[in-house]
Coordinates of C-alpha atoms in Angstrom, one line a residue:
X1 CA 215.8 211.4 24.9
X2 CA 212.1 211.2 24.6
X3 CA 210.7 213.0 21.6
X4 CA 208.4 215.1 23.9
X5 CA 211.3 216.2 26.2
X6 CA 211.5 220.0 26.2
X7 CA 214.6 221.5 24.6
X8 CA 216.6 223.3 27.2
X9 CA 216.3 226.7 25.6
X10 CA 212.5 226.3 25.3
X11 CA 212.3 225.2 29.0
X12 CA 214.3 228.2 30.1
X13 CA 212.2 230.6 28.0
X14 CA 209.0 229.1 29.4
X15 CA 210.2 229.4 32.9
X16 CA 210.7 233.1 32.3
X17 CA 207.2 233.7 31.0
X18 CA 204.5 232.4 33.2
X19 CA 201.7 233.2 30.8
X20 CA 203.4 231.2 28.0
X21 CA 203.9 228.3 30.5
X22 CA 200.2 228.2 31.4
X23 CA 199.3 228.5 27.7
X24 CA 201.6 225.5 26.9
X25 CA 200.2 223.4 29.7
X26 CA 196.7 224.0 28.5
X27 CA 197.4 222.5 25.1
X28 CA 196.5 219.0 24.1
X29 CA 199.4 216.5 24.0
X30 CA 199.3 216.6 20.2
X31 CA 199.5 220.4 20.2
X32 CA 202.4 220.4 22.8
X33 CA 204.3 217.9 20.6
X34 CA 203.8 220.2 17.6
X35 CA 205.1 223.2 19.6
X36 CA 208.1 221.2 20.8
X37 CA 208.9 220.1 17.3
X38 CA 208.8 223.8 16.1
X39 CA 211.2 224.8 18.9
X40 CA 213.8 222.2 17.7
X41 CA 214.2 224.4 14.5
X42 CA 214.9 227.6 16.5
X43 CA 218.6 228.6 16.4
X44 CA 219.0 231.6 18.7
X45 CA 217.9 232.8 22.1
X46 CA 216.1 235.8 20.6
X47 CA 214.1 233.6 18.2
X48 CA 213.1 231.4 21.2
X49 CA 212.0 234.4 23.2
X50 CA 209.9 235.6 20.3
X51 CA 208.4 232.2 19.9
X52 CA 207.5 232.0 23.5
X53 CA 206.1 235.5 23.4
X54 CA 203.9 234.4 20.5
X55 CA 202.8 231.4 22.5
X56 CA 201.9 233.5 25.5
X57 CA 199.8 235.8 23.3
X58 CA 198.1 232.9 21.6
X59 CA 199.5 233.9 18.2
X60 CA 201.0 230.5 17.2
X61 CA 199.4 228.6 14.5
X62 CA 199.5 225.1 15.9

């Protein structure tokens, strides 16, 4: 598995939030990698949804 592969839960959450997906795609590769690394520490569906909502609103400190 490549270190930049999306965790399944993150990919699903992004697919359900078009704004977050666009926000994620607009990040630099370094920023995307930082986001992906943060998602690897998330342990529940609810936490992932909150994380993706923060991403869509530009509230993540990357």
